[in-house]
Amino acid sequence: MLKKLLAVSLILISTSFQANSAFAESVRETPVVKAIQKSAKMVVNIGTEKTVLLGQNPFWRVYGDRFDNYYQNFFNTTGPMAIGKIKVQSLGSGIIVSPDGLIATNAHVISMASKIFVTMPGGETKEAILIGTDHANDIALIQVYSPEPVPYLRVAKDILIGETVISVGSPLGLQNSVSAGIISGTNRTFYTQPQIEAFRNLIQTDASINPGSSGGALINLEGNLVGMNVAMIQDAQSVGFAIPASKIKRMLGGYEKVKKPK
């Protein structure tokens, strides 16, 4: 009888342990975690290379020849300073918005770039081509070639003030960094300086948006695209802005049949 009681107790303990483990897993896998697991891999890191012609700067015309002579006479070389130009690199984020490899980012991220590089979710770096820009809304479409359809973010049907959203981007080059917050407001206007209007009809969020997050995604708990990160107010705490995904969708409609880069 005692053996039977011990056996039943062990079964009950085992069942209880399994139930507790399942419960612990369900508690950890919150809606935020599930949304990140579903969609974060569709946000990519963008690097650009820009050639800046120093000769176009009036100050270079005054002092440039002196630098040229210095490099040539003392180093017997023709470095970047000697030819009057330098290469500047910058980082940003992008969102895969089409199975054809179309990627949305901010126009200011790729502005004047001579080369655009995209680090794909698998870690592979590909060179992208510029498809089109909408400077008024700070949106650019670039494309990378992929022989197979790629996973992409779908646009959310609507936006709810107060709903939980997740910002995914590459602040300071830290790819696929995430932060969570809520939608604080809609139809906001962003000013670069007092009384100087930059963008209208933006989404306001308290999810962290930092340098390098520009062009990253703002997603909802369904893992769908709500907006694209664009700016934050530096003198305030947790006041960031995103371009509504509906604007990206309208722009994307004009590039449904684009030629794939080779």
Short mmCIF file of C-alpha atoms in Angstrom, two decimals:
data_model
loop_
_atom_site.label_atom_id
_atom_site.label_comp_id
_atom_site.label_asym_id
_atom_site.label_seq_id
_atom_site.Cartn_x
_atom_site.Cartn_y
_atom_site.Cartn_z
CA MET A 1 0.00 0.00 0.00
CA LEU A 2 2.85 2.31 0.92
CA LYS A 3 4.57 1.64 -2.41
CA LYS A 4 1.39 2.53 -4.29
CA LEU A 5 1.08 5.81 -2.36
CA LEU A 6 4.69 6.71 -3.13
CA ALA A 7 4.17 5.94 -6.82
CA VAL A 8 1.07 8.14 -6.96
CA SER A 9 2.94 10.95 -5.18
CA LEU A 10 5.80 10.79 -7.69
CA ILE A 11 3.35 10.96 -10.58
CA LEU A 12 1.63 13.97 -9.04
CA ILE A 13 4.97 15.72 -8.42
CA SER A 14 6.09 15.03 -12.00
CA THR A 15 2.81 16.31 -13.43
CA SER A 16 2.99 19.40 -11.24
CA PHE A 17 6.59 20.11 -12.35
CA GLN A 18 5.64 19.83 -16.03
CA ALA A 19 2.68 22.15 -15.53
CA ASN A 20 4.86 24.69 -13.73
CA SER A 21 7.46 24.54 -16.53
CA ALA A 22 4.80 25.13 -19.17
CA PHE A 23 3.40 28.00 -17.12
CA ALA A 24 6.87 29.56 -16.76
CA GLU A 25 7.41 29.38 -20.51
CA SER A 26 4.05 30.99 -21.22
CA VAL A 27 4.81 33.83 -18.78
CA ARG A 28 8.16 34.55 -20.43
CA GLU A 29 6.78 34.46 -23.96
CA THR A 30 4.82 37.67 -23.69
CA PRO A 31 3.11 39.25 -26.70
CA VAL A 32 6.13 41.58 -27.01
CA VAL A 33 8.53 38.62 -27.18
CA LYS A 34 6.37 36.84 -29.75
CA ALA A 35 6.15 39.95 -31.94
CA ILE A 36 9.94 40.37 -31.83
CA GLN A 37 10.50 36.71 -32.70
CA LYS A 38 8.16 37.07 -35.65
CA SER A 39 9.30 40.39 -37.11
CA ALA A 40 12.68 41.63 -35.84
CA LYS A 41 14.60 39.65 -38.46
CA MET A 42 12.95 41.73 -41.19
CA VAL A 43 14.72 44.89 -40.00
CA VAL A 44 18.19 45.26 -41.52
CA ASN A 45 21.32 47.29 -40.93
CA ILE A 46 22.24 49.83 -43.62
CA GLY A 47 25.72 51.24 -44.18
CA THR A 48 26.51 53.95 -46.69
CA GLU A 49 29.64 55.37 -48.22
CA LYS A 50 29.70 58.99 -49.33
CA THR A 51 32.42 60.82 -51.21
CA VAL A 52 32.79 64.40 -50.02
CA LEU A 53 34.60 66.72 -52.43
CA LEU A 54 36.55 69.07 -50.24
CA GLY A 55 37.38 71.22 -53.25
CA GLN A 56 33.78 72.44 -53.25
CA ASN A 57 34.32 74.04 -49.87
CA PRO A 58 35.59 77.63 -50.21
CA PHE A 59 37.98 77.16 -47.28
CA TRP A 60 39.63 74.22 -49.04
CA ARG A 61 40.44 76.46 -52.00
CA VAL A 62 42.44 78.66 -49.66
CA TYR A 63 44.34 75.96 -47.77
CA GLY A 64 44.02 72.85 -49.94
CA ASP A 65 47.15 73.47 -52.01
CA ARG A 66 49.22 73.70 -48.85
CA PHE A 67 48.00 70.25 -47.73
CA ASP A 68 48.70 68.87 -51.20
CA ASN A 69 52.26 70.15 -51.17
CA TYR A 70 52.81 68.93 -47.62
CA TYR A 71 51.74 65.35 -48.45
CA GLN A 72 53.66 65.25 -51.72
CA ASN A 73 56.91 66.73 -50.38
CA PHE A 74 57.14 64.99 -47.02
CA PHE A 75 55.31 61.71 -47.56
CA ASN A 76 55.73 61.26 -51.32
CA THR A 77 52.14 60.15 -51.54
CA THR A 78 48.78 61.28 -52.84
CA GLY A 79 46.45 60.44 -49.97
CA PRO A 80 42.82 61.46 -49.58
CA MET A 81 43.83 64.96 -48.52
CA ALA A 82 45.99 65.40 -51.59
CA ILE A 83 43.18 64.71 -54.04
CA GLY A 84 40.78 66.96 -52.18
CA LYS A 85 38.16 64.41 -51.17
CA ILE A 86 37.33 62.07 -48.32
CA LYS A 87 35.02 59.09 -47.90
CA VAL A 88 32.46 59.29 -45.10
CA GLN A 89 30.61 56.25 -43.76
CA SER A 90 27.33 56.27 -41.87
CA LEU A 91 24.92 53.75 -40.37
CA GLY A 92 21.16 53.44 -40.30
CA SER A 93 18.36 50.91 -40.42
CA GLY A 94 15.90 49.62 -43.01
CA ILE A 95 12.73 47.53 -43.26
CA ILE A 96 12.16 44.72 -45.74
CA VAL A 97 8.73 45.56 -47.19
CA SER A 98 8.52 43.28 -50.23
CA PRO A 99 9.38 39.65 -51.08
CA ASP A 100 11.37 41.07 -54.00
CA GLY A 101 13.93 42.57 -51.63
CA LEU A 102 12.58 46.12 -51.53
CA ILE A 103 13.71 47.91 -48.37
CA ALA A 104 12.28 51.11 -46.94
CA THR A 105 14.52 53.52 -45.06
CA ASN A 106 14.79 57.24 -44.40
CA ALA A 107 15.84 59.38 -47.32
CA HIS A 108 18.36 61.14 -45.08
CA VAL A 109 20.05 57.80 -44.29
CA ILE A 110 21.09 57.23 -47.92
CA SER A 111 21.26 60.88 -48.99
CA MET A 112 24.15 61.49 -51.42
CA ALA A 113 25.49 57.96 -50.84
CA SER A 114 27.80 56.65 -53.55
CA LYS A 115 27.36 53.08 -52.24
CA ILE A 116 24.68 51.45 -50.08
CA PHE A 117 25.28 48.21 -48.19
CA VAL A 118 22.65 46.10 -46.43
CA THR A 119 23.37 43.48 -43.78
CA MET A 120 20.67 40.87 -44.23
CA PRO A 121 19.08 38.88 -41.35
CA GLY A 122 21.41 35.95 -42.03
CA GLY A 123 24.49 38.17 -41.66
CA GLU A 124 25.26 38.45 -45.39
CA THR A 125 26.15 41.92 -46.65
CA LYS A 126 24.79 42.95 -50.05
CA GLU A 127 25.10 46.10 -52.09
CA ALA A 128 21.76 47.78 -52.76
CA ILE A 129 20.53 50.09 -55.49
CA LEU A 130 18.37 53.15 -55.00
CA ILE A 131 14.86 52.74 -56.42
CA GLY A 132 13.20 56.01 -55.43
CA THR A 133 12.97 58.75 -52.82
CA ASP A 134 10.22 60.87 -51.29
CA HIS A 135 12.13 63.69 -49.62
CA ALA A 136 8.96 65.42 -48.44
CA ASN A 137 8.19 62.44 -46.20
CA ASP A 138 11.84 61.33 -45.72
CA ILE A 139 11.26 57.92 -47.32
CA ALA A 140 13.58 56.03 -49.65
CA LEU A 141 13.21 52.65 -51.32
CA ILE A 142 16.32 50.58 -52.03
CA GLN A 143 16.59 47.02 -53.29
CA VAL A 144 18.89 44.05 -52.90
CA TYR A 145 18.87 41.07 -55.20
CA SER A 146 17.68 37.75 -53.80
CA PRO A 147 17.14 34.63 -55.91
CA GLU A 148 14.38 33.56 -53.55
CA PRO A 149 11.50 35.53 -51.97
CA VAL A 150 12.52 37.07 -48.65
CA PRO A 151 10.43 37.48 -45.48
CA TYR A 152 8.97 40.96 -45.21
CA LEU A 153 6.90 43.09 -42.86
CA ARG A 154 3.24 43.62 -43.61
CA VAL A 155 1.61 46.99 -42.97
CA ALA A 156 -0.75 47.21 -40.00
CA LYS A 157 -4.40 47.86 -40.81
CA ASP A 158 -4.79 50.65 -38.26
CA ILE A 159 -3.18 52.47 -35.34
CA LEU A 160 -4.52 52.66 -31.80
CA ILE A 161 -3.39 55.40 -29.43
CA GLY A 162 -2.09 53.72 -26.30
CA GLU A 163 -1.35 50.35 -27.91
CA THR A 164 1.99 48.69 -27.22
CA VAL A 165 4.58 49.09 -29.97
CA ILE A 166 8.16 47.90 -30.41
CA SER A 167 10.99 49.86 -31.98
CA VAL A 168 13.54 47.74 -33.87
CA GLY A 169 16.67 49.29 -35.34
CA SER A 170 20.44 49.57 -35.24
CA PRO A 171 21.28 52.37 -32.80
CA LEU A 172 25.02 53.07 -32.90
CA GLY A 173 25.42 50.05 -35.19
CA LEU A 174 23.93 47.59 -32.67
CA GLN A 175 21.83 45.58 -35.10
CA ASN A 176 18.31 44.46 -34.14
CA SER A 177 18.15 46.35 -30.86
CA VAL A 178 14.61 46.53 -29.53
CA SER A 179 12.72 48.78 -27.13
CA ALA A 180 9.05 48.81 -26.20
CA GLY A 181 6.59 51.59 -25.49
CA ILE A 182 3.21 52.82 -26.57
CA ILE A 183 1.79 55.06 -29.26
CA SER A 184 1.55 58.42 -27.52
CA GLY A 185 -0.22 60.30 -30.30
CA THR A 186 -0.81 60.66 -34.03
CA ASN A 187 -0.84 63.48 -36.59
CA ARG A 188 2.13 65.15 -34.92
CA THR A 189 4.28 67.83 -36.57
CA PHE A 190 8.04 67.72 -36.02
CA TYR A 191 10.07 70.94 -35.95
CA THR A 192 13.84 70.99 -36.57
CA GLN A 193 13.99 74.46 -35.02
CA PRO A 194 11.32 76.65 -33.42
CA GLN A 195 8.76 77.57 -36.07
CA ILE A 196 10.62 75.58 -38.77
CA GLU A 197 8.35 72.71 -39.76
CA ALA A 198 10.04 69.52 -40.96
CA PHE A 199 7.43 66.73 -41.19
CA ARG A 200 3.70 66.40 -40.66
CA ASN A 201 1.32 63.59 -39.71
CA LEU A 202 3.88 61.65 -37.67
CA ILE A 203 3.29 59.01 -35.02
CA GLN A 204 4.53 59.91 -31.55
CA THR A 205 5.91 57.13 -29.35
CA ASP A 206 7.77 56.77 -26.07
CA ALA A 207 9.71 53.73 -27.36
CA SER A 208 13.40 54.66 -27.47
CA ILE A 209 14.67 55.96 -30.82
CA ASN A 210 18.40 56.68 -30.93
CA PRO A 211 21.01 57.64 -33.57
CA GLY A 212 21.20 54.74 -36.01
CA SER A 213 17.58 53.77 -35.35
CA SER A 214 16.49 55.99 -38.24
CA GLY A 215 14.80 53.83 -40.86
CA GLY A 216 14.02 51.11 -38.35
CA ALA A 217 10.60 49.63 -37.73
CA LEU A 218 7.86 50.43 -35.27
CA ILE A 219 5.73 47.27 -35.01
CA ASN A 220 2.61 46.33 -33.09
CA LEU A 221 1.96 43.21 -31.03
CA GLU A 222 0.74 41.39 -34.14
CA GLY A 223 4.20 41.85 -35.64
CA ASN A 224 2.92 44.22 -38.34
CA LEU A 225 4.50 47.49 -39.42
CA VAL A 226 3.02 50.59 -37.81
CA GLY A 227 5.66 53.12 -38.81
CA MET A 228 9.29 53.86 -39.60
CA ASN A 229 11.48 55.54 -37.00
CA VAL A 230 12.63 58.99 -38.03
CA ALA A 231 13.57 61.28 -35.11
CA MET A 232 13.42 62.05 -31.42
CA ILE A 233 13.50 65.25 -29.39
CA GLN A 234 16.88 65.34 -27.66
CA ASP A 235 15.89 67.74 -24.89
CA ALA A 236 12.90 65.62 -23.90
CA GLN A 237 12.54 62.13 -22.46
CA SER A 238 10.88 59.39 -24.50
CA VAL A 239 9.42 61.63 -27.20
CA GLY A 240 10.12 59.98 -30.55
CA PHE A 241 8.50 60.09 -33.95
CA ALA A 242 7.81 57.62 -36.74
CA ILE A 243 6.52 57.96 -40.29
CA PRO A 244 3.17 56.15 -40.66
CA ALA A 245 3.47 52.88 -42.56
CA SER A 246 0.57 53.97 -44.76
CA LYS A 247 2.91 56.47 -46.45
CA ILE A 248 5.40 53.70 -47.18
CA LYS A 249 2.59 51.56 -48.58
CA ARG A 250 1.50 54.34 -50.94
CA MET A 251 5.04 54.80 -52.19
CA LEU A 252 5.52 51.07 -52.52
CA GLY A 253 2.46 50.88 -54.77
CA GLY A 254 4.36 52.77 -57.45
CA TYR A 255 7.22 50.25 -57.46
CA GLU A 256 5.41 46.92 -57.50
CA LYS A 257 7.18 45.81 -60.68
CA VAL A 258 10.78 46.94 -60.41
CA LYS A 259 13.75 45.43 -62.17
CA LYS A 260 15.78 43.27 -59.85
CA PRO A 261 19.41 44.38 -59.45
CA LYS A 262 22.08 41.99 -60.69
#
